[in-house]
PDB file of C-alpha atoms in Angstrom:
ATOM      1  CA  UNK U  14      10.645 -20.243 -18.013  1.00 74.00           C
ATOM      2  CA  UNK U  15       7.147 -21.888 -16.324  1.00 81.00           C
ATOM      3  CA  UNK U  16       7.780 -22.528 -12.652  1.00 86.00           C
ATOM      4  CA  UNK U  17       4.779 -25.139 -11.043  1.00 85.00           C
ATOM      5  CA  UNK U  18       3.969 -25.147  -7.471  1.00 88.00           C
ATOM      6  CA  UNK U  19       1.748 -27.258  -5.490  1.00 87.00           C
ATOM      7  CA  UNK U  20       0.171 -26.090  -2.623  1.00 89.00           C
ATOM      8  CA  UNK U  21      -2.655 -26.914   0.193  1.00 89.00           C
ATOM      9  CA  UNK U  22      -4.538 -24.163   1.703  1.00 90.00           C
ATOM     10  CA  UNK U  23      -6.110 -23.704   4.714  1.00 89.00           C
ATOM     11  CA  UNK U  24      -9.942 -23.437   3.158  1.00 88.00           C
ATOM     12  CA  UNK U  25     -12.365 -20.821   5.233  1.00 84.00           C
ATOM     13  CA  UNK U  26     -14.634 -22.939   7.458  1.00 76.00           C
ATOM     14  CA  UNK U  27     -18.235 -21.309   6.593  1.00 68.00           C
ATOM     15  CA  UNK U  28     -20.145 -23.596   8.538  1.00 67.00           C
ATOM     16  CA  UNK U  29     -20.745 -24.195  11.554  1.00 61.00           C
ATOM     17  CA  UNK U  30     -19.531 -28.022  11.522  1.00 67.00           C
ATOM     18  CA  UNK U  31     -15.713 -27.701  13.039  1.00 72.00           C
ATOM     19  CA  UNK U  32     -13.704 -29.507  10.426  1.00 81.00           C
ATOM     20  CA  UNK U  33     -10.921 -28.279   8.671  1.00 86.00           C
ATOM     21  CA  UNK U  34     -11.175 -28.349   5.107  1.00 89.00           C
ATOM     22  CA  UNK U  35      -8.402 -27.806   2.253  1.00 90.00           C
ATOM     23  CA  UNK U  36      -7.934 -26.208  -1.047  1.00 90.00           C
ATOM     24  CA  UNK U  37      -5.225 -28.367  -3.286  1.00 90.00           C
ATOM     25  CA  UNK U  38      -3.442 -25.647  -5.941  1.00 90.00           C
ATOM     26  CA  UNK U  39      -1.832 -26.163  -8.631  1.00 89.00           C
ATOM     27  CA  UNK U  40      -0.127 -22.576 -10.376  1.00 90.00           C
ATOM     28  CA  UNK U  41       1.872 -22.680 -13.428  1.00 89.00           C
ATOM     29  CA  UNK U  42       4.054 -18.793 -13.457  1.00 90.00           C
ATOM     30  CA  UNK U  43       5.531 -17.581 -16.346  1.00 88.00           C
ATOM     31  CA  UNK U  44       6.360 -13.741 -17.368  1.00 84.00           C
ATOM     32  CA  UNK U  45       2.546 -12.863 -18.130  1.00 88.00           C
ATOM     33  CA  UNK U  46       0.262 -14.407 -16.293  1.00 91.00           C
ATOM     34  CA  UNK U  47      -0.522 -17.497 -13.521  1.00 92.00           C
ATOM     35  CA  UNK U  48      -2.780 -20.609 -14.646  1.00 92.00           C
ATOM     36  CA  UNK U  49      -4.726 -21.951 -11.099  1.00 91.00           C
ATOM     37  CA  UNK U  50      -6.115 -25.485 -11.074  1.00 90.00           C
ATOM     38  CA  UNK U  51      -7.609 -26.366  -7.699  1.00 90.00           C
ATOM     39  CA  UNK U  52      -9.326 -28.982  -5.764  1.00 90.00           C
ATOM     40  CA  UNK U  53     -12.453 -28.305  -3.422  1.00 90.00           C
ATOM     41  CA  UNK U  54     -11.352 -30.889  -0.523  1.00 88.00           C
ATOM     42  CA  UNK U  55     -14.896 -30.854   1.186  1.00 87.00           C
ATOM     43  CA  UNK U  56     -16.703 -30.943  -2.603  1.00 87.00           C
ATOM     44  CA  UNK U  57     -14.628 -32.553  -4.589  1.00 87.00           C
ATOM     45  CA  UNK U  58     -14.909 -30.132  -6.859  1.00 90.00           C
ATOM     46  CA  UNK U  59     -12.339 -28.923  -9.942  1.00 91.00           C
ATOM     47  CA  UNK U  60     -11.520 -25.669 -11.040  1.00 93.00           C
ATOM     48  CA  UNK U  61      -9.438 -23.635 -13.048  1.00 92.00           C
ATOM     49  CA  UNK U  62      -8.576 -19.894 -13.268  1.00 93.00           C
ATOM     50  CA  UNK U  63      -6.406 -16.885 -14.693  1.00 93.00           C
ATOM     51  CA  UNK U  64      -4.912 -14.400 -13.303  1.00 91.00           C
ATOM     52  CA  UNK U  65      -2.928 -12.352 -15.901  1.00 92.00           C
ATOM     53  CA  UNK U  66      -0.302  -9.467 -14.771  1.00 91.00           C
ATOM     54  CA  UNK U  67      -2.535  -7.353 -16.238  1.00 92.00           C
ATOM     55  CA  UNK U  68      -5.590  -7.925 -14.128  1.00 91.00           C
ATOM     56  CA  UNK U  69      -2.917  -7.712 -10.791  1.00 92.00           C
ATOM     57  CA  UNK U  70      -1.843  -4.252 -11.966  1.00 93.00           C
ATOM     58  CA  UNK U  71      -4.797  -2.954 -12.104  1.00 93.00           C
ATOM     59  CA  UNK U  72      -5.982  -4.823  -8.654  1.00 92.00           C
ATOM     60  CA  UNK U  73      -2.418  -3.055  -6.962  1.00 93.00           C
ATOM     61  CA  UNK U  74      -3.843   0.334  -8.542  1.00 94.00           C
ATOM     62  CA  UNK U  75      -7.297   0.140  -6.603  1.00 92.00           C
ATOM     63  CA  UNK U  76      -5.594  -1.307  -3.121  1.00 91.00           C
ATOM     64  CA  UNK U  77      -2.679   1.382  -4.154  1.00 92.00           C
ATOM     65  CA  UNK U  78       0.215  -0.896  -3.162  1.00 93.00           C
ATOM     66  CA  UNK U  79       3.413  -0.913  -5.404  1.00 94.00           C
ATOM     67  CA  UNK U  80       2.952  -3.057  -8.074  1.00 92.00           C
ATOM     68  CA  UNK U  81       5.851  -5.337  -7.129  1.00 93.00           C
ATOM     69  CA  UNK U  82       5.073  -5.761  -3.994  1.00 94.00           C
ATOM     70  CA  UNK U  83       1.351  -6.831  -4.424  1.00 94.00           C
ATOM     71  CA  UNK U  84       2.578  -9.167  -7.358  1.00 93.00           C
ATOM     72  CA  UNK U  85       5.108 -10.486  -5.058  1.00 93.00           C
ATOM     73  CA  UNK U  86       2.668 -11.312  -2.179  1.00 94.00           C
ATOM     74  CA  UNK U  87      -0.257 -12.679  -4.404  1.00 93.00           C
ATOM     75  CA  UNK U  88       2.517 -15.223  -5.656  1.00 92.00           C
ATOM     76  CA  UNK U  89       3.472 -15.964  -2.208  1.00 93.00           C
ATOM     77  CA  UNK U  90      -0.215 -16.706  -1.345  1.00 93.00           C
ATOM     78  CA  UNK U  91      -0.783 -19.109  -4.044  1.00 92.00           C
ATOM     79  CA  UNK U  92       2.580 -21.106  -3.673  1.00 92.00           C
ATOM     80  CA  UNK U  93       2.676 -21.252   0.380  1.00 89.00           C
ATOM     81  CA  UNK U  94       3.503 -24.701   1.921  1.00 83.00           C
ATOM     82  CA  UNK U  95       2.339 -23.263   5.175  1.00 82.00           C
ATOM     83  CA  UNK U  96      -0.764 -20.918   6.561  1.00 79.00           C
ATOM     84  CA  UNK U  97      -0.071 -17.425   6.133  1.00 87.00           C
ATOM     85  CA  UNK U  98      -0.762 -15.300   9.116  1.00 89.00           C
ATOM     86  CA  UNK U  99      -3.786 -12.455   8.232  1.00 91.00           C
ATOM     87  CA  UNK U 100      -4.903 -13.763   5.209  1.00 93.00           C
ATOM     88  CA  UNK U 101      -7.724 -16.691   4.868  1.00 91.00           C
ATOM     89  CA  UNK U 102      -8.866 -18.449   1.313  1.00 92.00           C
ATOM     90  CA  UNK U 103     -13.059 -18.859   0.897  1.00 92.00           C
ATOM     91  CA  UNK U 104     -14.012 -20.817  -2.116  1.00 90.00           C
ATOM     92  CA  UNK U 105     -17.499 -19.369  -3.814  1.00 89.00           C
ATOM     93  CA  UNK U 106     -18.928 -22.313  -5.424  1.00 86.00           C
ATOM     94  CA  UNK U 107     -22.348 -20.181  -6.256  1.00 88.00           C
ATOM     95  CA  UNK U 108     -19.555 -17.595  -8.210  1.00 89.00           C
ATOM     96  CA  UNK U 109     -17.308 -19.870  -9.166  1.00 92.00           C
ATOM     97  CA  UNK U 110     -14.544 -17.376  -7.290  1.00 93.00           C
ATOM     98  CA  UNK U 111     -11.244 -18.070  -5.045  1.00 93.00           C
ATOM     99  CA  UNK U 112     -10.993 -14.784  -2.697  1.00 93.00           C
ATOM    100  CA  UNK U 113      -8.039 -13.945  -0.173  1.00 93.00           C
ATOM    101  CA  UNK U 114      -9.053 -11.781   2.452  1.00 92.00           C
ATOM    102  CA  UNK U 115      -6.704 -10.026   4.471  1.00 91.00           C
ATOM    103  CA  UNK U 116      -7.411  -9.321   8.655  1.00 87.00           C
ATOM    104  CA  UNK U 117      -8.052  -7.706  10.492  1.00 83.00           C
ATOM    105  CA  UNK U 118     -10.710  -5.859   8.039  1.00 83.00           C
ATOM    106  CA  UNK U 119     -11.270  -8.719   5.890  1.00 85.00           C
ATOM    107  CA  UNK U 120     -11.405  -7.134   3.256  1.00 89.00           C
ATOM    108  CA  UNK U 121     -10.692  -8.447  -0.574  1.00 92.00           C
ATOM    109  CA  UNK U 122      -6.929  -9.105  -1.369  1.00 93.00           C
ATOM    110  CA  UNK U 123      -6.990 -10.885  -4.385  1.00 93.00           C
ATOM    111  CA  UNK U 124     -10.152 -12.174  -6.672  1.00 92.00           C
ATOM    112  CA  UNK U 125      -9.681 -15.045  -9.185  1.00 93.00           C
ATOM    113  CA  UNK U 126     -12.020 -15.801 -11.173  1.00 94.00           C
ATOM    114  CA  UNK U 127     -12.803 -19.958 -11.448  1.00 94.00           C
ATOM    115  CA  UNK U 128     -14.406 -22.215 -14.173  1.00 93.00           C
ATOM    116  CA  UNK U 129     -15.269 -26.023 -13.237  1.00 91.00           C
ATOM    117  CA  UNK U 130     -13.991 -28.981 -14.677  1.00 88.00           C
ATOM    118  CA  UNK U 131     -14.869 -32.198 -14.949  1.00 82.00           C
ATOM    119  CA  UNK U 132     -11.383 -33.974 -15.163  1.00 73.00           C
ATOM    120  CA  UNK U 133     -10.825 -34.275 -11.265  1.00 70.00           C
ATOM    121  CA  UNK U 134      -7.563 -35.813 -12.464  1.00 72.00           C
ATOM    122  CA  UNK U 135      -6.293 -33.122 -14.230  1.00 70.00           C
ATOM    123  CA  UNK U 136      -4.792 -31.457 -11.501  1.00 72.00           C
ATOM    124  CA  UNK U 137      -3.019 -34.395 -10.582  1.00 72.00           C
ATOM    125  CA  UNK U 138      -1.625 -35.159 -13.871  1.00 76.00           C
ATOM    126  CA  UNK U 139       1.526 -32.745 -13.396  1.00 72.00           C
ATOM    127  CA  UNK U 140       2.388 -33.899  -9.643  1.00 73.00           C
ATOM    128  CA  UNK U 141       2.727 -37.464 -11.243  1.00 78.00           C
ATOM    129  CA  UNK U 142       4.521 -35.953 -13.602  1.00 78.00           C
ATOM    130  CA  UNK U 143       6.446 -34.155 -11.389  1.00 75.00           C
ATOM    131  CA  UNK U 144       7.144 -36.831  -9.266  1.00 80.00           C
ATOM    132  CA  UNK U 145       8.582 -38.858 -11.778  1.00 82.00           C
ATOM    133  CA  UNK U 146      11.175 -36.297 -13.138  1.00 81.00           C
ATOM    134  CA  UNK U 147      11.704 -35.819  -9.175  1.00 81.00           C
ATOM    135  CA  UNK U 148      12.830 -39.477  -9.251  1.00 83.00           C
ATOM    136  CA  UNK U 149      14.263 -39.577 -12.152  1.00 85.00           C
ATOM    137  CA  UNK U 150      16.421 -36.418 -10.791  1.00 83.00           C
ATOM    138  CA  UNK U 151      16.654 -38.409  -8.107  1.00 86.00           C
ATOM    139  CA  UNK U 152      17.761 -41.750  -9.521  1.00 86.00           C
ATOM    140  CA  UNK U 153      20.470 -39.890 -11.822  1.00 85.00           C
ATOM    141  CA  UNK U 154      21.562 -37.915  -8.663  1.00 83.00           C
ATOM    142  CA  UNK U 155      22.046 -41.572  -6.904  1.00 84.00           C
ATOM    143  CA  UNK U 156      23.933 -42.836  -9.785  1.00 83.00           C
ATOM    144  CA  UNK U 157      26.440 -39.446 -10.397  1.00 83.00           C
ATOM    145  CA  UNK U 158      26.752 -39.752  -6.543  1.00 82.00           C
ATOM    146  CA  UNK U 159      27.804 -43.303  -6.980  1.00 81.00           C
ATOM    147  CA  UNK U 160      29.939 -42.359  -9.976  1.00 81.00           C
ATOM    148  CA  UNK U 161      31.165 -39.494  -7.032  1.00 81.00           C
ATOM    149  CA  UNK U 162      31.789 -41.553  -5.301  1.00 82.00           C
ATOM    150  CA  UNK U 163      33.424 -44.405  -7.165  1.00 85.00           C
ATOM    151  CA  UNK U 164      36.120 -41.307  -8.743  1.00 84.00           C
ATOM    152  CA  UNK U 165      36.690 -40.219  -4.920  1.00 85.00           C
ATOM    153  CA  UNK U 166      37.905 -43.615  -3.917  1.00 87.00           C
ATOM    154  CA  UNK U 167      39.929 -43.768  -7.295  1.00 88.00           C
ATOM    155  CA  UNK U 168      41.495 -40.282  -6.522  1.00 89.00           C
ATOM    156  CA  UNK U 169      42.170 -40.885  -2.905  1.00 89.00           C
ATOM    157  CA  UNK U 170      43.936 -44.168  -4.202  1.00 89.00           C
ATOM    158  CA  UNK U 171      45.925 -42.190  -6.763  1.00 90.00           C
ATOM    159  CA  UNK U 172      46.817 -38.903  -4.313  1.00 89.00           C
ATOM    160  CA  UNK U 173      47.520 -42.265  -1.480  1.00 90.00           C
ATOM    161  CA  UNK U 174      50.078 -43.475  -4.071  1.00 91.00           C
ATOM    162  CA  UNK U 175      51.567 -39.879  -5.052  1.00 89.00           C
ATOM    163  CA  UNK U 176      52.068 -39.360  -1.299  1.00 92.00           C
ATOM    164  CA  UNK U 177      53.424 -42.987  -0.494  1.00 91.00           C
ATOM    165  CA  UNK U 178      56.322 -42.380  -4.053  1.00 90.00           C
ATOM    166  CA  UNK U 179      57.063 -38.702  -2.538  1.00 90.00           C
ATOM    167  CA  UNK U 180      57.985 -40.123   0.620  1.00 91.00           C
ATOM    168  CA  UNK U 181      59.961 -43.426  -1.547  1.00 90.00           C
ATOM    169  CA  UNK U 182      61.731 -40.641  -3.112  1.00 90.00           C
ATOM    170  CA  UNK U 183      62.446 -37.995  -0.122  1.00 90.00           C
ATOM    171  CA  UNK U 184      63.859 -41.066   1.554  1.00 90.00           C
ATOM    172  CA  UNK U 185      65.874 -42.101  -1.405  1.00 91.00           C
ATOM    173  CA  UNK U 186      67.066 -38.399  -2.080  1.00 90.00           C
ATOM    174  CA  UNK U 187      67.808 -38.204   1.769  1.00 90.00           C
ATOM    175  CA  UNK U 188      69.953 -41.129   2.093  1.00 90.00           C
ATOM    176  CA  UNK U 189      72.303 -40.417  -1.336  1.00 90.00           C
ATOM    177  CA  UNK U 190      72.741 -37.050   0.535  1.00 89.00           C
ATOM    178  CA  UNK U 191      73.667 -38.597   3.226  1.00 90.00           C
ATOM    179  CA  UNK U 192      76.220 -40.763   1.743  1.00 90.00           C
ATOM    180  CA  UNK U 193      77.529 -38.208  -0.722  1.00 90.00           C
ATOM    181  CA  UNK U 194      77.952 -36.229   2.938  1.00 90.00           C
ATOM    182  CA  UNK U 195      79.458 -38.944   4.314  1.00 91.00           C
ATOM    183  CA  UNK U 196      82.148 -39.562   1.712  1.00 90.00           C
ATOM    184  CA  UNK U 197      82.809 -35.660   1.566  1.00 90.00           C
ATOM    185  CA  UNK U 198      83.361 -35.472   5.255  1.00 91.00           C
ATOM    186  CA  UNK U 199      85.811 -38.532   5.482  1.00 90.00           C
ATOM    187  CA  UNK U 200      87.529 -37.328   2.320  1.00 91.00           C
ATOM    188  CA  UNK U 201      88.445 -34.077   4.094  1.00 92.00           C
ATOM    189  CA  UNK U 202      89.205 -36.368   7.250  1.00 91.00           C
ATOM    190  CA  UNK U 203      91.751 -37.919   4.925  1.00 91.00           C
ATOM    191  CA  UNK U 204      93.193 -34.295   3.968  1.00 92.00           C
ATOM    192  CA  UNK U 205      93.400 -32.976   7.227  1.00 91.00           C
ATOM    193  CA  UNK U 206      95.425 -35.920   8.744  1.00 91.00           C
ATOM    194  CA  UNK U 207      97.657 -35.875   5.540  1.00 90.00           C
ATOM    195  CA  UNK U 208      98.215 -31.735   5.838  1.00 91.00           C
ATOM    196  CA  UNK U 209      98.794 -32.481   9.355  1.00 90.00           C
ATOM    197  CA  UNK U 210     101.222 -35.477   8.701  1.00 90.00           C
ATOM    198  CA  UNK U 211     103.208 -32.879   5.857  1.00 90.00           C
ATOM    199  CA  UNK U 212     103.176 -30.022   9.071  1.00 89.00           C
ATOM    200  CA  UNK U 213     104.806 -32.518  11.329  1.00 88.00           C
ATOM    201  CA  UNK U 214     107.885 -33.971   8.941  1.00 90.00           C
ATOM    202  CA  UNK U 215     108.319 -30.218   8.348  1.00 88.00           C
ATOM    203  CA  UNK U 216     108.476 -29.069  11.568  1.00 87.00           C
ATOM    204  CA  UNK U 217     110.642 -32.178  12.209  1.00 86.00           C
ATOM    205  CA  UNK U 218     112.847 -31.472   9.330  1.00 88.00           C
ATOM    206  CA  UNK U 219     113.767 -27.947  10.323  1.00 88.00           C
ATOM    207  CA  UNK U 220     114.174 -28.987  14.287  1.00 85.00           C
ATOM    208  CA  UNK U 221     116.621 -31.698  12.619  1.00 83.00           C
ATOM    209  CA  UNK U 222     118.234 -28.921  11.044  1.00 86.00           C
ATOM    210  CA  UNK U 223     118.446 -26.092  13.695  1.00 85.00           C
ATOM    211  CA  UNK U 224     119.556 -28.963  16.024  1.00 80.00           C
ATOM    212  CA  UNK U 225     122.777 -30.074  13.847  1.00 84.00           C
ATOM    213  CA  UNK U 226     123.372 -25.919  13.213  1.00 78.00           C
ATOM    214  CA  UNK U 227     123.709 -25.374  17.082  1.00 78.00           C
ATOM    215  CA  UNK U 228     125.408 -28.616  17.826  1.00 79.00           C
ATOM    216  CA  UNK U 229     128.016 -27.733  15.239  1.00 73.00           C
ATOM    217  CA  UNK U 230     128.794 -24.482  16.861  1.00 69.00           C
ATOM    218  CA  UNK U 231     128.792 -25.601  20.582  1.00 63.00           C
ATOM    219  CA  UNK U 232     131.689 -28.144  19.610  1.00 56.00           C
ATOM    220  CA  UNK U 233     135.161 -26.702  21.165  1.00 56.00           C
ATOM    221  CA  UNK U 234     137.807 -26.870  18.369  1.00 52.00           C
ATOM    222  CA  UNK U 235     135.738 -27.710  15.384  1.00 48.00           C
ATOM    223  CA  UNK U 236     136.571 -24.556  13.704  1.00 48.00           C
ATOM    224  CA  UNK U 237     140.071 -24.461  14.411  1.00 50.00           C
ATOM    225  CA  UNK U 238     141.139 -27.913  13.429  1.00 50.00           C
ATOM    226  CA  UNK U 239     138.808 -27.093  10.201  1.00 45.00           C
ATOM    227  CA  UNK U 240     141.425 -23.782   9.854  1.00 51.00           C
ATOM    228  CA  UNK U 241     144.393 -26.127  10.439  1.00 49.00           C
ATOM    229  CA  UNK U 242     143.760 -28.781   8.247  1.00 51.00           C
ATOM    230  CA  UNK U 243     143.034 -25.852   5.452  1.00 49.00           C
ATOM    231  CA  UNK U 244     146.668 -24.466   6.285  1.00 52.00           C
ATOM    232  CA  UNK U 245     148.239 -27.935   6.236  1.00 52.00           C
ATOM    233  CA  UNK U 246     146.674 -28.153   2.675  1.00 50.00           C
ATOM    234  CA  UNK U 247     147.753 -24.711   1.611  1.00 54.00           C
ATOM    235  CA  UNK U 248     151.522 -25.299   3.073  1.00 49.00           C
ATOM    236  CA  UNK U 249     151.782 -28.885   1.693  1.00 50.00           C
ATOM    237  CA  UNK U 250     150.559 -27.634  -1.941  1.00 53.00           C
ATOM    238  CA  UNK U 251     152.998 -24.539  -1.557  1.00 51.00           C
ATOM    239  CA  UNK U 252     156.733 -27.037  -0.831  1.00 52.00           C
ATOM    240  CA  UNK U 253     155.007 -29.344  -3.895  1.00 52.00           C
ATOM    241  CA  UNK U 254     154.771 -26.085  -5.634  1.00 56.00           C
ATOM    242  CA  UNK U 255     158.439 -25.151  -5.183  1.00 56.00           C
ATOM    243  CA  UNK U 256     159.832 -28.315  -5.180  1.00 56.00           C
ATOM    244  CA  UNK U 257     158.603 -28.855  -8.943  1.00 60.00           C
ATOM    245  CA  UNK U 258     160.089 -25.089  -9.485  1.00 60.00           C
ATOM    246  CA  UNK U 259     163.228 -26.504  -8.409  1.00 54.00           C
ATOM    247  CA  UNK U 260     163.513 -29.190 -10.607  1.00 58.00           C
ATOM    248  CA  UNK U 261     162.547 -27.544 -13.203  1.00 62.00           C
ATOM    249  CA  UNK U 262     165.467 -24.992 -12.866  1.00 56.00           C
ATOM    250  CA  UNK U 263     167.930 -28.142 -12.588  1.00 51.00           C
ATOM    251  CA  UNK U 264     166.819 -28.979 -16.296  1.00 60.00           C
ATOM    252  CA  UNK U 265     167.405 -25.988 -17.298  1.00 56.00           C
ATOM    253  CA  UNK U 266     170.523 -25.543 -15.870  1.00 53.00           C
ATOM    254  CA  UNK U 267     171.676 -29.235 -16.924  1.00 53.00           C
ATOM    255  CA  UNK U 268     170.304 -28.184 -20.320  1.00 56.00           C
ATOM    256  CA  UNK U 269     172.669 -25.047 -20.466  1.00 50.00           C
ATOM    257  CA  UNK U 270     175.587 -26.774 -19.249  1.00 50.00           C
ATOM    258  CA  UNK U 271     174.960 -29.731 -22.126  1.00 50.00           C
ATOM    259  CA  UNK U 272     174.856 -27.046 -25.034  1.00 52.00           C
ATOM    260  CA  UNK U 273     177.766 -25.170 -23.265  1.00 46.00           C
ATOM    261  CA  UNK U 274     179.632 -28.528 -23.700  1.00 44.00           C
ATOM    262  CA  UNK U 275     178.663 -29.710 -26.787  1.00 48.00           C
ATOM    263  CA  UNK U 276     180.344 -25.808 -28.101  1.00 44.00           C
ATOM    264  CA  UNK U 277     183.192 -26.256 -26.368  1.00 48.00           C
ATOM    265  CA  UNK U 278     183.418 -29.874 -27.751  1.00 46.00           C
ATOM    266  CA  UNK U 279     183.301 -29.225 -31.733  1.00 48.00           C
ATOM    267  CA  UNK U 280     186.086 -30.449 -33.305  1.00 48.00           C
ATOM    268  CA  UNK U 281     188.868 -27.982 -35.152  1.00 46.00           C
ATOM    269  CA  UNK U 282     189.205 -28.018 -38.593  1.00 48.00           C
ATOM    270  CA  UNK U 283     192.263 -26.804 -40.288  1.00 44.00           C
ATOM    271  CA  UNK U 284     192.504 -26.059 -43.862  1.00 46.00           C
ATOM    272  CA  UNK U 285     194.826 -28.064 -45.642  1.00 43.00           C
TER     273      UNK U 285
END
């Protein structure tokens, strides 16, 4: 994947005129090598260079850094947005070279090699590019954010409405509990009175009870007219008992004395 950076240096002031002059980069990275097209600020001049991994091996080899780490810091000094501390860039217009020199020695860091151009608006050509897929990015990021923003509304309206027909329903739920509690509770109101309603006319009923029981035995003579009047009965149903005895013996007697009668009554008959 190319990566593109854009960068202003801090050009190396060679003469003695104080001004501070600039070098506008342009580096395109990919796996294998870095494509430099730069801008001379005080010249106007265009150039373009190559710097292949290649040529950076070899460069880390003679300087004997790790190779990673003097790739890493040549691609740091060609994509800075901001002066690097110890290093300073000279453009060699007579050589048609872009040299970093690290301090204190100054010596050589890195050596590209540059070949003009005419196109002074090449270099350009890829930041207006750049800067219109920036605002196109930019304009699509405005719009999703709207469309963001647009669906938060919609789902804090929605999750407002979940939460306002939870509460509906905890409410609802709440008061048929409440009423089925209610009812339950005056329903065993109801039972408790009645039990205690059945308790009392039974507790009434045997007091009734206990109350005739004792006032039956603290009543003098009760008992012993009870007696008497069962003797009386006995006595009266014995005399009715032997008086029918009685009579029936008289008709039996009376019946004897009839047939004793009638035998001695028979009339004689004589033969003739």
């Amino acid at each position: 994947m190319t990566e593109i950076y854009f960068s202003k240096l801090l050009k190396n002031n060679t003469t003695s005129v104080d001004t501070k002059n600039f070098i506008y980069i342009k580096s395109k990275w990919d796996y294998q090598q870095a494509e430099i097209s730069l801008q001379d600020s005080e010249t106007g001049k265009c150039y373009r260079g190559l710097v292949s991994k290649e040529t950076l091996n070899e460069t880390a080899n003679d300087l004997e850094l790790p190779i990673q780490v003097y790739e890493a810091e040549c691609r740091r000094l060609l994509t800075a947005q901001m002066p690097i501390a110890g290093y300073s860039y000279e453009l060699d217009d007579e050589n048609k070279q872009l040299k970093v020199k690290k301090d204190p020695l100054s010596y050589l860091y890195l050596d590209i090699a540059l070949k003009e151009i005419k196109n002074h608006y090449e270099i350009f050509d890829d930041v207006i590019e750049l800067i219109q897929q920036q605002q196109n990015y930019t304009t699509e990021r405005a719009d999703k954010t709207k469309d963001n923003d647009t669906l938060k509304v919609e789902m804090q309206d929605d999750f407002r409405r979940l939460i306002d027909e939870k509460n509906r329903l905890e409410k609802s739920l709440l008061k048929k509990a409440a009423l089925l509690l209610n009812s339950k509770k005056q329903k065993i109101t109801e039972l408790e009175q009645r039990l205690k309603q059945y308790e009392k006319q039974a507790e009434e009923t045997i007091a009734d009870i206990t109350h005739i029981e004792e006032s039956e035995e603290d009543v003098p003579g009760t008992s012993n007219n009870v007696q008497t009047t069962k003797r009386q009965a006995r006595i009266i149903e014995s005399d009715a008992s032997s008086e029918e005895e009685g009579n029936e013996n008289v008709r039996k007697n009376n019946s004897s004395d009839d047939d004793a009668f009638m035998a001695d009554t028979e009339p004689i008959i004589f033969p003739v």
